Tab-separated table of C-alpha atoms and ligand atoms in Angstrom:
chain	number	residue	atom	x	y	z
A	1	MET	CA	-23.331	-23.428	-35.384
A	2	LYS	CA	-26.935	-24.352	-35.919
A	3	ILE	CA	-28.705	-24.777	-32.599
A	4	GLU	CA	-31.451	-27.328	-33.069
A	5	SER	CA	-32.912	-27.435	-29.582
A	6	ILE	CA	-32.506	-26.044	-26.101
A	7	THR	CA	-33.544	-27.949	-22.988
A	8	LEU	CA	-34.081	-26.210	-19.683
A	9	ARG	CA	-34.161	-28.224	-16.467
A	10	GLU	CA	-34.651	-27.443	-12.804
A	11	LEU	CA	-32.916	-29.797	-10.383
A	12	HIS	CA	-33.379	-29.871	-6.618
A	13	ILE	CA	-30.194	-30.857	-4.834
A	14	PRO	CA	-29.612	-30.604	-1.080
A	15	LEU	CA	-26.388	-28.922	0.102
A	16	VAL	CA	-24.109	-30.947	2.376
A	17	HIS	CA	-24.129	-28.001	4.800
A	18	PHE	CA	-26.283	-24.855	4.899
A	19	PHE	CA	-24.749	-21.665	3.511
A	20	GLU	CA	-25.473	-18.347	5.228
A	21	THR	CA	-24.653	-14.849	4.006
A	22	SER	CA	-25.686	-11.432	5.308
A	23	PHE	CA	-28.946	-11.913	3.394
A	24	GLY	CA	-29.952	-15.332	4.608
A	25	ARG	CA	-29.438	-19.085	4.781
A	26	VAL	CA	-29.912	-21.756	2.097
A	27	TYR	CA	-30.131	-25.507	2.745
A	28	SER	CA	-30.575	-26.758	-0.775
A	29	ARG	CA	-30.279	-25.485	-4.326
A	30	ARG	CA	-32.696	-25.137	-7.187
A	31	VAL	CA	-30.139	-25.732	-9.940
A	32	LEU	CA	-31.121	-24.498	-13.405
A	33	LEU	CA	-29.328	-26.239	-16.271
A	34	VAL	CA	-29.532	-25.642	-19.990
A	35	SER	CA	-28.325	-28.039	-22.638
A	36	ILE	CA	-28.189	-27.279	-26.331
A	37	GLU	CA	-27.974	-29.566	-29.325
A	38	ALA	CA	-25.851	-28.133	-32.106
A	39	ASP	CA	-24.309	-29.904	-35.102
A	40	GLY	CA	-24.384	-33.256	-33.350
A	41	VAL	CA	-22.824	-32.128	-30.072
A	42	ARG	CA	-24.397	-31.233	-26.735
A	43	GLY	CA	-23.282	-28.224	-24.722
A	44	TRP	CA	-24.188	-27.522	-21.096
A	45	GLY	CA	-24.618	-24.325	-19.119
A	46	GLU	CA	-25.823	-23.412	-15.623
A	47	CYS	CA	-27.954	-20.447	-14.635
A	48	VAL	CA	-26.495	-19.376	-11.275
A	49	ALA	CA	-29.481	-17.296	-10.151
A	50	GLY	CA	-30.360	-17.861	-6.506
A	51	GLU	CA	-33.565	-19.123	-4.898
A	52	ASP	CA	-34.434	-15.562	-3.892
A	53	PRO	CA	-33.859	-12.101	-5.404
A	54	PHE	CA	-31.363	-11.197	-2.632
A	55	TYR	CA	-27.915	-11.401	-4.242
A	56	SER	CA	-29.298	-10.006	-7.501
A	57	PRO	CA	-32.731	-9.063	-8.865
A	58	GLU	CA	-32.615	-12.239	-10.963
A	59	TRP	CA	-33.777	-15.433	-9.263
A	60	THR	CA	-34.821	-18.969	-10.225
A	61	GLU	CA	-38.337	-18.023	-11.216
A	62	THR	CA	-37.394	-15.047	-13.400
A	63	ALA	CA	-34.808	-17.102	-15.281
A	64	TRP	CA	-37.139	-19.773	-16.645
A	65	PRO	CA	-39.684	-17.497	-18.444
A	66	THR	CA	-36.927	-15.136	-19.593
A	67	ILE	CA	-35.072	-17.981	-21.277
A	68	LYS	CA	-38.255	-19.546	-22.632
A	69	THR	CA	-39.908	-16.393	-23.948
A	70	TYR	CA	-36.946	-14.311	-25.110
A	71	LEU	CA	-33.460	-15.791	-25.023
A	72	ALA	CA	-33.963	-19.314	-26.362
A	73	PRO	CA	-35.966	-18.080	-29.395
A	74	LEU	CA	-33.170	-15.581	-30.191
A	75	LEU	CA	-30.636	-18.424	-30.248
A	76	LEU	CA	-32.850	-20.762	-32.263
A	77	GLU	CA	-33.682	-18.096	-34.860
A	78	SER	CA	-30.617	-18.631	-37.052
A	79	ALA	CA	-27.113	-20.106	-36.957
A	80	LEU	CA	-24.282	-18.280	-35.208
A	81	ASP	CA	-20.529	-18.521	-35.653
A	82	ALA	CA	-19.448	-19.010	-32.066
A	83	GLY	CA	-20.138	-18.498	-28.366
A	84	ARG	CA	-18.767	-14.991	-28.628
A	85	ASP	CA	-21.728	-13.986	-30.856
A	86	CYS	CA	-24.387	-14.682	-28.227
A	87	ALA	CA	-24.088	-11.399	-26.344
A	88	ALA	CA	-24.966	-9.327	-29.414
A	89	ARG	CA	-27.908	-11.602	-30.124
A	90	PHE	CA	-29.244	-11.072	-26.567
A	91	ALA	CA	-28.495	-7.329	-26.399
A	92	ARG	CA	-32.107	-6.258	-26.820
A	93	VAL	CA	-33.025	-7.952	-23.532
A	94	ARG	CA	-31.946	-5.739	-20.643
A	95	GLY	CA	-30.322	-7.326	-17.605
A	96	HIS	CA	-31.090	-11.013	-16.926
A	97	ARG	CA	-27.367	-11.660	-17.182
A	98	MET	CA	-27.409	-15.000	-15.382
A	99	SER	CA	-30.014	-16.304	-17.816
A	100	LYS	CA	-27.967	-15.024	-20.759
A	101	ALA	CA	-24.794	-16.546	-19.343
A	102	ALA	CA	-26.404	-19.981	-18.971
A	103	LEU	CA	-27.121	-20.042	-22.705
A	104	GLU	CA	-23.931	-18.335	-23.888
A	105	ASN	CA	-21.783	-20.658	-21.826
A	106	ALA	CA	-23.609	-23.698	-23.186
A	107	VAL	CA	-22.761	-22.468	-26.678
A	108	TRP	CA	-19.055	-22.058	-25.774
A	109	ASP	CA	-19.185	-25.514	-24.202
A	110	ALA	CA	-20.631	-27.017	-27.403
A	111	GLU	CA	-18.158	-25.074	-29.545
A	112	ALA	CA	-15.177	-26.467	-27.626
A	113	ARG	CA	-16.541	-30.010	-27.945
A	114	GLN	CA	-17.218	-29.517	-31.630
A	115	LYS	CA	-13.705	-28.159	-32.268
A	116	GLN	CA	-12.285	-30.926	-30.061
A	117	ILE	CA	-10.270	-28.461	-27.984
A	118	PRO	CA	-10.317	-27.704	-24.274
A	119	LEU	CA	-12.753	-24.946	-23.294
A	120	TRP	CA	-9.990	-23.175	-21.379
A	121	LYS	CA	-7.946	-22.862	-24.581
A	122	LEU	CA	-10.949	-21.600	-26.511
A	123	LEU	CA	-11.375	-18.936	-23.815
A	124	GLY	CA	-7.727	-17.895	-24.195
A	125	GLY	CA	-6.457	-19.319	-20.913
A	126	SER	CA	-2.911	-20.392	-20.158
A	127	ARG	CA	-2.748	-21.560	-16.540
A	128	ARG	CA	-2.193	-25.299	-16.067
A	129	ASP	CA	-3.391	-25.320	-12.492
A	130	ILE	CA	-5.492	-22.880	-10.561
A	131	ALA	CA	-5.319	-21.801	-6.926
A	132	CYS	CA	-8.344	-22.445	-4.742
A	133	GLY	CA	-9.830	-20.683	-1.759
A	134	VAL	CA	-13.009	-21.298	0.194
A	135	SER	CA	-15.957	-19.138	1.126
A	136	ILE	CA	-17.269	-20.029	4.579
A	137	GLY	CA	-20.732	-18.855	5.503
A	138	ILE	CA	-21.979	-17.483	8.808
A	139	GLN	CA	-22.251	-20.313	11.336
A	140	ASP	CA	-24.327	-20.913	14.459
A	141	SER	CA	-21.332	-20.111	16.665
A	142	PRO	CA	-17.752	-18.796	16.346
A	143	GLU	CA	-16.515	-22.207	17.551
A	144	GLN	CA	-18.213	-23.872	14.594
A	145	LEU	CA	-16.579	-21.364	12.270
A	146	LEU	CA	-13.110	-22.083	13.700
A	147	GLU	CA	-13.710	-25.800	13.221
A	148	LYS	CA	-14.637	-25.240	9.578
A	149	ILE	CA	-11.569	-23.104	8.981
A	150	GLU	CA	-9.390	-25.799	10.521
A	151	THR	CA	-10.855	-28.422	8.153
A	152	GLU	CA	-10.335	-26.250	5.064
A	153	LEU	CA	-6.775	-25.343	6.012
A	154	ALA	CA	-6.002	-29.029	6.486
A	155	ALA	CA	-7.406	-29.691	2.996
A	156	GLY	CA	-4.823	-27.236	1.618
A	157	TYR	CA	-6.995	-24.273	0.586
A	158	ARG	CA	-4.927	-21.179	-0.044
A	159	ARG	CA	-7.319	-18.495	1.125
A	160	ILE	CA	-10.062	-18.467	3.694
A	161	LYS	CA	-12.937	-16.055	3.120
A	162	ILE	CA	-15.590	-15.620	5.742
A	163	LYS	CA	-18.954	-13.980	5.387
A	164	VAL	CA	-19.462	-10.999	7.692
A	165	LYS	CA	-22.304	-8.753	8.881
A	166	PRO	CA	-22.516	-6.167	11.671
A	167	ASP	CA	-22.820	-8.632	14.577
A	168	TRP	CA	-20.535	-11.267	13.046
A	169	ASP	CA	-17.316	-9.504	12.087
A	170	LEU	CA	-14.672	-8.053	14.419
A	171	ASN	CA	-15.569	-10.527	17.179
A	172	VAL	CA	-14.946	-13.528	14.932
A	173	LEU	CA	-11.900	-11.979	13.209
A	174	GLU	CA	-10.379	-11.535	16.666
A	175	LYS	CA	-10.807	-15.251	17.355
A	176	ILE	CA	-9.492	-16.318	13.942
A	177	ARG	CA	-6.398	-14.148	14.077
A	178	SER	CA	-5.494	-15.176	17.613
A	179	ARG	CA	-5.485	-18.809	16.432
A	180	TRP	CA	-3.954	-18.281	12.949
A	181	ALA	CA	-1.903	-15.083	12.771
A	182	ASP	CA	-0.624	-15.577	9.223
A	183	ILE	CA	-3.206	-17.320	7.042
A	184	VAL	CA	-4.447	-15.542	3.907
A	185	LEU	CA	-7.819	-14.260	5.097
A	186	SER	CA	-10.543	-12.135	3.575
A	187	VAL	CA	-14.126	-11.133	4.333
A	188	ASP	CA	-17.264	-10.751	2.221
A	189	ALA	CA	-20.008	-8.436	3.481
A	190	ASN	CA	-22.516	-8.773	0.601
A	191	SER	CA	-23.443	-5.114	1.138
A	192	ALA	CA	-24.084	-5.392	4.883
A	193	TYR	CA	-22.632	-1.944	5.746
A	194	THR	CA	-23.186	1.726	4.897
A	195	LEU	CA	-20.844	4.673	4.666
A	196	ASP	CA	-22.040	5.795	8.123
A	197	GLU	CA	-20.020	2.886	9.457
A	198	VAL	CA	-16.582	4.021	8.250
A	199	GLU	CA	-15.217	4.073	11.778
A	200	HIS	CA	-16.353	0.492	12.299
A	201	LEU	CA	-15.003	-0.618	8.904
A	202	ARG	CA	-11.644	1.011	9.666
A	203	LYS	CA	-11.265	-1.491	12.521
A	204	PHE	CA	-11.008	-4.314	9.957
A	205	ASP	CA	-7.563	-2.863	9.107
A	206	ALA	CA	-6.150	-4.445	12.259
A	207	PHE	CA	-6.614	-7.976	10.888
A	208	ASN	CA	-4.305	-7.917	7.882
A	209	LEU	CA	-7.013	-8.981	5.444
A	210	LEU	CA	-6.320	-9.696	1.787
A	211	MET	CA	-9.541	-7.808	1.012
A	212	ILE	CA	-12.984	-6.793	2.116
A	213	GLU	CA	-15.486	-7.834	-0.530
A	214	GLN	CA	-18.521	-5.702	-1.377
A	215	PRO	CA	-18.854	-3.785	1.916
A	216	LEU	CA	-21.437	-1.253	0.619
A	217	TRP	CA	-24.510	-1.129	-1.622
A	218	ASN	CA	-24.718	-3.522	-4.570
A	219	ASP	CA	-25.785	-0.695	-6.892
A	220	GLU	CA	-23.123	1.788	-5.823
A	221	ILE	CA	-19.572	2.141	-7.088
A	222	TYR	CA	-18.612	5.747	-6.338
A	223	LEU	CA	-19.090	5.510	-2.569
A	224	HIS	CA	-16.748	2.513	-2.485
A	225	ALA	CA	-14.040	4.901	-3.774
A	226	ARG	CA	-14.737	7.168	-0.803
A	227	LEU	CA	-14.506	4.209	1.554
A	228	GLN	CA	-11.303	2.924	-0.090
A	229	LYS	CA	-9.662	6.300	0.669
A	230	ALA	CA	-10.646	5.945	4.317
A	231	ILE	CA	-9.439	2.399	5.025
A	232	ARG	CA	-6.192	0.511	4.414
A	233	THR	CA	-7.756	-2.877	3.623
A	234	SER	CA	-8.188	-3.412	-0.126
A	235	ILE	CA	-11.761	-3.348	-1.359
A	236	CYS	CA	-12.862	-6.054	-3.794
A	237	LEU	CA	-16.094	-5.493	-5.722
A	238	ASP	CA	-18.481	-8.338	-6.510
A	239	GLU	CA	-22.188	-7.331	-6.853
A	240	SER	CA	-21.403	-3.821	-8.162
A	241	ILE	CA	-19.605	-5.002	-11.298
A	242	LEU	CA	-22.072	-6.070	-13.985
A	243	ASN	CA	-19.944	-5.479	-17.084
A	244	ALA	CA	-16.591	-4.233	-18.368
A	245	ARG	CA	-17.695	-0.574	-18.270
A	246	ASP	CA	-18.484	-0.888	-14.557
A	247	ALA	CA	-15.055	-2.442	-14.037
A	248	ASP	CA	-13.304	0.365	-15.925
A	249	PHE	CA	-15.186	3.032	-13.970
A	250	ALA	CA	-14.548	1.359	-10.615
A	251	LEU	CA	-10.821	0.983	-11.230
A	252	GLU	CA	-10.481	4.455	-12.763
A	253	ILE	CA	-11.901	6.111	-9.620
A	254	GLY	CA	-10.178	3.794	-7.144
A	255	ALA	CA	-13.301	2.063	-5.835
A	256	ALA	CA	-11.467	-1.281	-5.580
A	257	ARG	CA	-7.987	-2.759	-5.785
A	258	ILE	CA	-9.236	-6.266	-6.602
A	259	LEU	CA	-12.179	-7.576	-8.649
A	260	ASN	CA	-14.212	-10.734	-8.269
A	261	ILE	CA	-15.489	-12.074	-11.599
A	262	LYS	CA	-18.565	-14.280	-11.709
A	263	VAL	CA	-19.411	-15.318	-15.211
A	264	GLY	CA	-23.160	-15.372	-14.452
A	265	ARG	CA	-23.181	-11.919	-12.863
A	266	VAL	CA	-21.623	-10.295	-15.964
A	267	GLY	CA	-23.725	-12.200	-18.526
A	268	GLY	CA	-21.430	-14.878	-19.921
A	269	PHE	CA	-17.908	-15.788	-20.923
A	270	SER	CA	-17.423	-12.963	-23.455
A	271	GLU	CA	-18.193	-10.217	-20.953
A	272	ALA	CA	-16.187	-12.038	-18.258
A	273	LYS	CA	-13.185	-11.978	-20.590
A	274	LYS	CA	-13.687	-8.243	-21.135
A	275	VAL	CA	-13.836	-7.560	-17.392
A	276	HIS	CA	-10.670	-9.627	-17.020
A	277	ASP	CA	-8.918	-7.578	-19.724
A	278	VAL	CA	-9.980	-4.237	-18.239
A	279	ALA	CA	-8.586	-5.260	-14.861
A	280	LEU	CA	-5.351	-6.382	-16.500
A	281	GLN	CA	-4.985	-2.974	-18.187
A	282	HIS	CA	-5.390	-1.367	-14.768
A	283	LYS	CA	-2.862	-3.848	-13.292
A	284	VAL	CA	-5.556	-5.031	-10.889
A	285	PRO	CA	-5.759	-8.759	-10.079
A	286	VAL	CA	-9.004	-10.696	-10.375
A	287	TRP	CA	-10.285	-13.956	-8.941
A	288	CYS	CA	-13.183	-16.200	-9.831
A	289	GLY	CA	-16.237	-16.022	-7.585
A	290	GLY	CA	-18.689	-18.835	-6.962
A	291	MET	CA	-22.479	-19.121	-6.665
A	292	LEU	CA	-22.814	-22.539	-5.007
A	293	GLU	CA	-22.787	-24.069	-8.474
A	294	SER	CA	-23.286	-27.673	-9.440
A	295	GLY	CA	-20.436	-29.302	-11.336
A	296	VAL	CA	-21.640	-27.798	-14.615
A	297	GLY	CA	-21.054	-24.209	-13.524
A	298	ARG	CA	-18.044	-25.222	-11.453
A	299	ALA	CA	-16.310	-26.727	-14.515
A	300	HIS	CA	-16.903	-23.457	-16.370
A	301	ASN	CA	-15.460	-21.440	-13.488
A	302	ILE	CA	-12.358	-23.613	-13.620
A	303	ALA	CA	-11.917	-23.006	-17.361
A	304	LEU	CA	-12.335	-19.250	-16.889
A	305	SER	CA	-9.799	-19.207	-14.047
A	306	THR	CA	-7.015	-20.242	-16.448
A	307	LEU	CA	-6.893	-16.682	-17.888
A	308	GLU	CA	-3.648	-15.005	-16.904
A	309	ASN	CA	-4.986	-12.230	-14.654
A	310	PHE	CA	-6.771	-14.663	-12.292
A	311	ARG	CA	-3.872	-14.103	-9.933
A	312	LEU	CA	-5.640	-14.689	-6.607
A	313	PRO	CA	-7.226	-17.912	-5.308
A	314	GLY	CA	-10.868	-18.152	-6.386
A	315	ASP	CA	-14.000	-19.453	-4.644
A	316	VAL	CA	-13.528	-22.506	-6.834
A	317	SER	CA	-13.511	-25.435	-4.481
A	318	ALA	CA	-14.099	-29.178	-4.468
A	319	SER	CA	-17.468	-30.725	-5.349
A	320	LYS	CA	-17.612	-32.556	-2.033
A	321	ARG	CA	-17.751	-29.306	-0.045
A	322	TYR	CA	-21.232	-28.746	-1.487
A	323	TRP	CA	-22.681	-32.033	-2.717
A	324	LYS	CA	-23.017	-35.619	-1.584
A	325	GLU	CA	-22.688	-36.504	-5.265
A	326	ASP	CA	-21.905	-33.925	-7.930
A	327	ILE	CA	-23.474	-34.245	-11.382
A	328	ILE	CA	-20.152	-34.402	-13.242
A	329	ASP	CA	-17.509	-37.068	-13.736
A	330	PRO	CA	-14.885	-36.798	-12.431
A	331	GLU	CA	-15.968	-34.612	-9.519
A	332	VAL	CA	-13.902	-31.460	-8.948
A	333	GLU	CA	-11.003	-32.369	-6.713
A	334	VAL	CA	-8.560	-30.057	-5.014
A	335	ARG	CA	-5.032	-31.357	-4.483
A	336	PRO	CA	-3.312	-31.159	-1.095
A	337	ASP	CA	-1.433	-28.053	-2.309
A	338	GLY	CA	-4.767	-26.250	-2.793
A	339	THR	CA	-4.823	-26.332	-6.582
A	340	ILE	CA	-6.984	-27.905	-9.281
A	341	ALA	CA	-5.228	-29.544	-12.230
A	342	ILE	CA	-6.392	-28.369	-15.654
A	343	SER	CA	-7.323	-31.117	-18.080
A	344	ASP	CA	-6.194	-31.310	-21.722
A	345	GLU	CA	-9.373	-33.084	-22.757
A	346	PRO	CA	-11.724	-31.436	-25.229
A	347	GLY	CA	-14.553	-29.423	-23.655
A	348	THR	CA	-14.421	-28.856	-19.909
A	349	GLY	CA	-12.682	-32.148	-19.146
A	350	TYR	CA	-15.715	-33.084	-17.004
A	351	GLN	CA	-18.611	-35.172	-18.341
A	352	VAL	CA	-22.136	-34.366	-17.256
A	353	ARG	CA	-23.679	-37.361	-15.421
A	354	GLU	CA	-26.989	-37.480	-17.261
A	355	ASP	CA	-28.224	-40.270	-14.982
A	356	LEU	CA	-27.875	-37.956	-11.987
A	357	VAL	CA	-29.292	-34.985	-13.874
A	358	LYS	CA	-32.357	-37.111	-14.513
A	359	LYS	CA	-32.540	-38.225	-10.897
A	360	TYR	CA	-32.587	-34.647	-9.548
A	361	THR	CA	-34.716	-33.028	-12.277
A	362	VAL	CA	-38.141	-31.817	-11.135
A	363	HIS	CA	-39.139	-29.859	-14.227
A	364	GLU	CA	-37.934	-29.955	-17.825
A	365	GLU	CA	-38.881	-28.257	-21.104
A	366	THR	CA	-37.392	-28.374	-24.605
A	367	PHE	CA	-37.527	-25.499	-27.072
A	368	ARG	CA	-37.166	-25.746	-30.859
A	369	LYS	CA	-37.499	-23.237	-33.653
A	370	ASN	CA	-41.196	-22.829	-34.379
B	1	LIG	O1	-20.949	-13.183	-2.568
B	1	LIG	O2	-19.515	-14.562	-3.262
B	1	LIG	C1	-20.662	-14.321	-2.884
B	1	LIG	C2	-22.648	-17.587	-2.670
B	1	LIG	C3	-23.897	-17.164	-3.093
B	1	LIG	C4	-24.081	-15.829	-3.377
B	1	LIG	C5	-23.024	-14.916	-3.271
B	1	LIG	C6	-21.767	-15.355	-2.889
B	1	LIG	C7	-21.590	-16.706	-2.548
B	1	LIG	C8	-20.340	-17.259	-2.050
B	1	LIG	C9	-20.131	-18.738	-2.234
B	1	LIG	O3	-19.521	-16.616	-1.443
B	1	LIG	C10	-19.041	-19.050	-3.155
B	1	LIG	C11	-19.011	-20.503	-3.488
B	1	LIG	O4	-19.656	-20.929	-4.461
B	1	LIG	O5	-18.320	-21.218	-2.769
B	2	LIG	MG1	-19.194	-11.966	-2.854
């Protein structure tokens, strides 16, 4: 594939509802999209970095110059065979995985379109529908949270995940479980606890949770193994897993019994596939995480979720939960049984609405080989 040009765009799109985690609240997204032109086809990718360096060191304003100064020139330098070759090309740049993933995934996207096959097949997937869960942020009151859960259960979602932090955890779990004793429920702490709080974390065991996601430090794996020995609830790692070696180490030492895979966090589809394979070797299930993506990233998450070891419902939910209008056609829809149907169309099966991309774009720049 000869990549002729790369266009980077920043879009501002308001969220339908604010989203709050243990590190703060967001009301709208700065969505970073890349599109590439290669051999007459256009491929799209999304950089999932946040508005602030809170989930990861990478954020919107580190992504743009990193792509412009380093990553785009590496891609434009000479032709490559396929999406799977991007990671080696980017290897000299340390970190900046979300920026790398935006470009690598755009190349996979273009490759699937060029070969006229579905992206999910190109990735090696096999599932024909994928199970969906929802991630519900911290609300202004427990009553509001219960209302949200009720809405999502009625829509058919197969797993409810709530965000927790020290003053928003056992009290709300108590209320949820007394109303719904049997729903599949999990919590995500985004590193809101320390190992000094083992006694507190042990109390989560009473609520029959599918998992507790990332309870401790984002840059720590070993201490999660200590915690896993002390509690019954399964630990799922998110922030701590940046590549397949991290995954192997974590599973080897028993730091988690479940892994969340976010394609941006691990640097692109090729590394995501490797993390998936490592977990499969360890007989540990994975699920696909979300980063409040626009339809571009969402469509890629759906394709990735067709790999066989995505055995638990992902944070892959309908466009309308986030956006008044999503920038893809059709929008992502979840059926009443809580699944998304996988399309047989070439590429992602979703077309990018370039009219809407234009409408929301606040900043745009195109790079060519110089
Ligand atoms: O930890 O999974 C997370 C959103 C932003 C940053 C981190 C996380 C999340 C979510 C939202 O939980 C998942 C979604 O896109 O619905
Ligand atoms: Mg998480």
